[in-house]
């Protein structure tokens, strides 16, 4: 339990370091945010596993940043659903890809702005799919200094069935580094609803500005 929490703290710290080469750029104090750590009653009951196939075009650093997002969601999901990353088979052409899709898998694909999924010019990533699986398209040439982990936290929210919440934090429609750096209660609640999970047994991020998933009136 303790080591898990420490890992998460490191994960969050890492995700912020890489996002901002220049210190002092962030609008929030990272050490003030942490995840709740409720006992996992679901582990014994056996949760569902959801496999995400990661495009081999992501380099080692990018795969790690995606892994950090999966790690945080697994902590939030607390054993009820487990996200399992797997490298996409090296030659996913034709039948193999179709087989993966039929099995209900999710594929995290690295594309650039020329890809048809990148038509919305403001999008950093797009998730297309349903309960039977789908694609998360990461439009890699649009990232600049933005944080892949934070964007993946948001996209995995979609994978798990959450929509956008204009008053939310992680699931706000527009990427905001000061809002979307961890999985707030509002995001956990949307996923709990979509996946039929007991929200009170899930974890979420707590810290300044995160008041139970509602934006304060200030
Ligand atoms: Zn979105």
Coordinates of N, CA, C and O and ligand atoms in Angstrom, one line a residue, residues 125 154-155 158 163-164 171-173, ligand 1:
X125 N -5.4 14.8 -29.0 CA -5.6 13.4 -29.1 C -7.1 13.2 -29.3 O -7.9 14.1 -28.9
X154 N -6.8 12.1 -19.6 CA -8.1 12.5 -20.1 C -8.7 11.5 -21.1 O -9.8 11.1 -21.0
X155 N -7.8 11.1 -22.1 CA -8.3 10.1 -23.1 C -8.8 8.8 -22.5 O -9.7 8.2 -23.0
X158 N -12.2 8.9 -21.4 CA -13.1 8.6 -22.5 C -13.2 7.1 -22.8 O -14.3 6.5 -23.0
X163 N -17.7 11.3 -20.5 CA -17.8 12.3 -21.5 C -17.1 13.6 -21.0 O -16.2 13.5 -20.2
X164 N -17.4 14.7 -21.6 CA -16.8 16.0 -21.2 C -17.7 16.6 -20.1 O -18.9 16.5 -20.2
X171 N -11.9 16.1 -17.1 CA -12.7 15.8 -18.2 C -13.3 17.1 -18.8 O -14.3 17.1 -19.5
X172 N -12.6 18.3 -18.5 CA -13.0 19.5 -19.2 C -12.8 19.4 -20.7 O -11.8 18.6 -21.1
X173 N -13.6 20.0 -21.5 CA -13.4 19.8 -23.0 C -12.1 20.2 -23.5 O -11.6 19.7 -24.6
Ligands
LIG1 ZN1 -12.0 14.8 -24.5

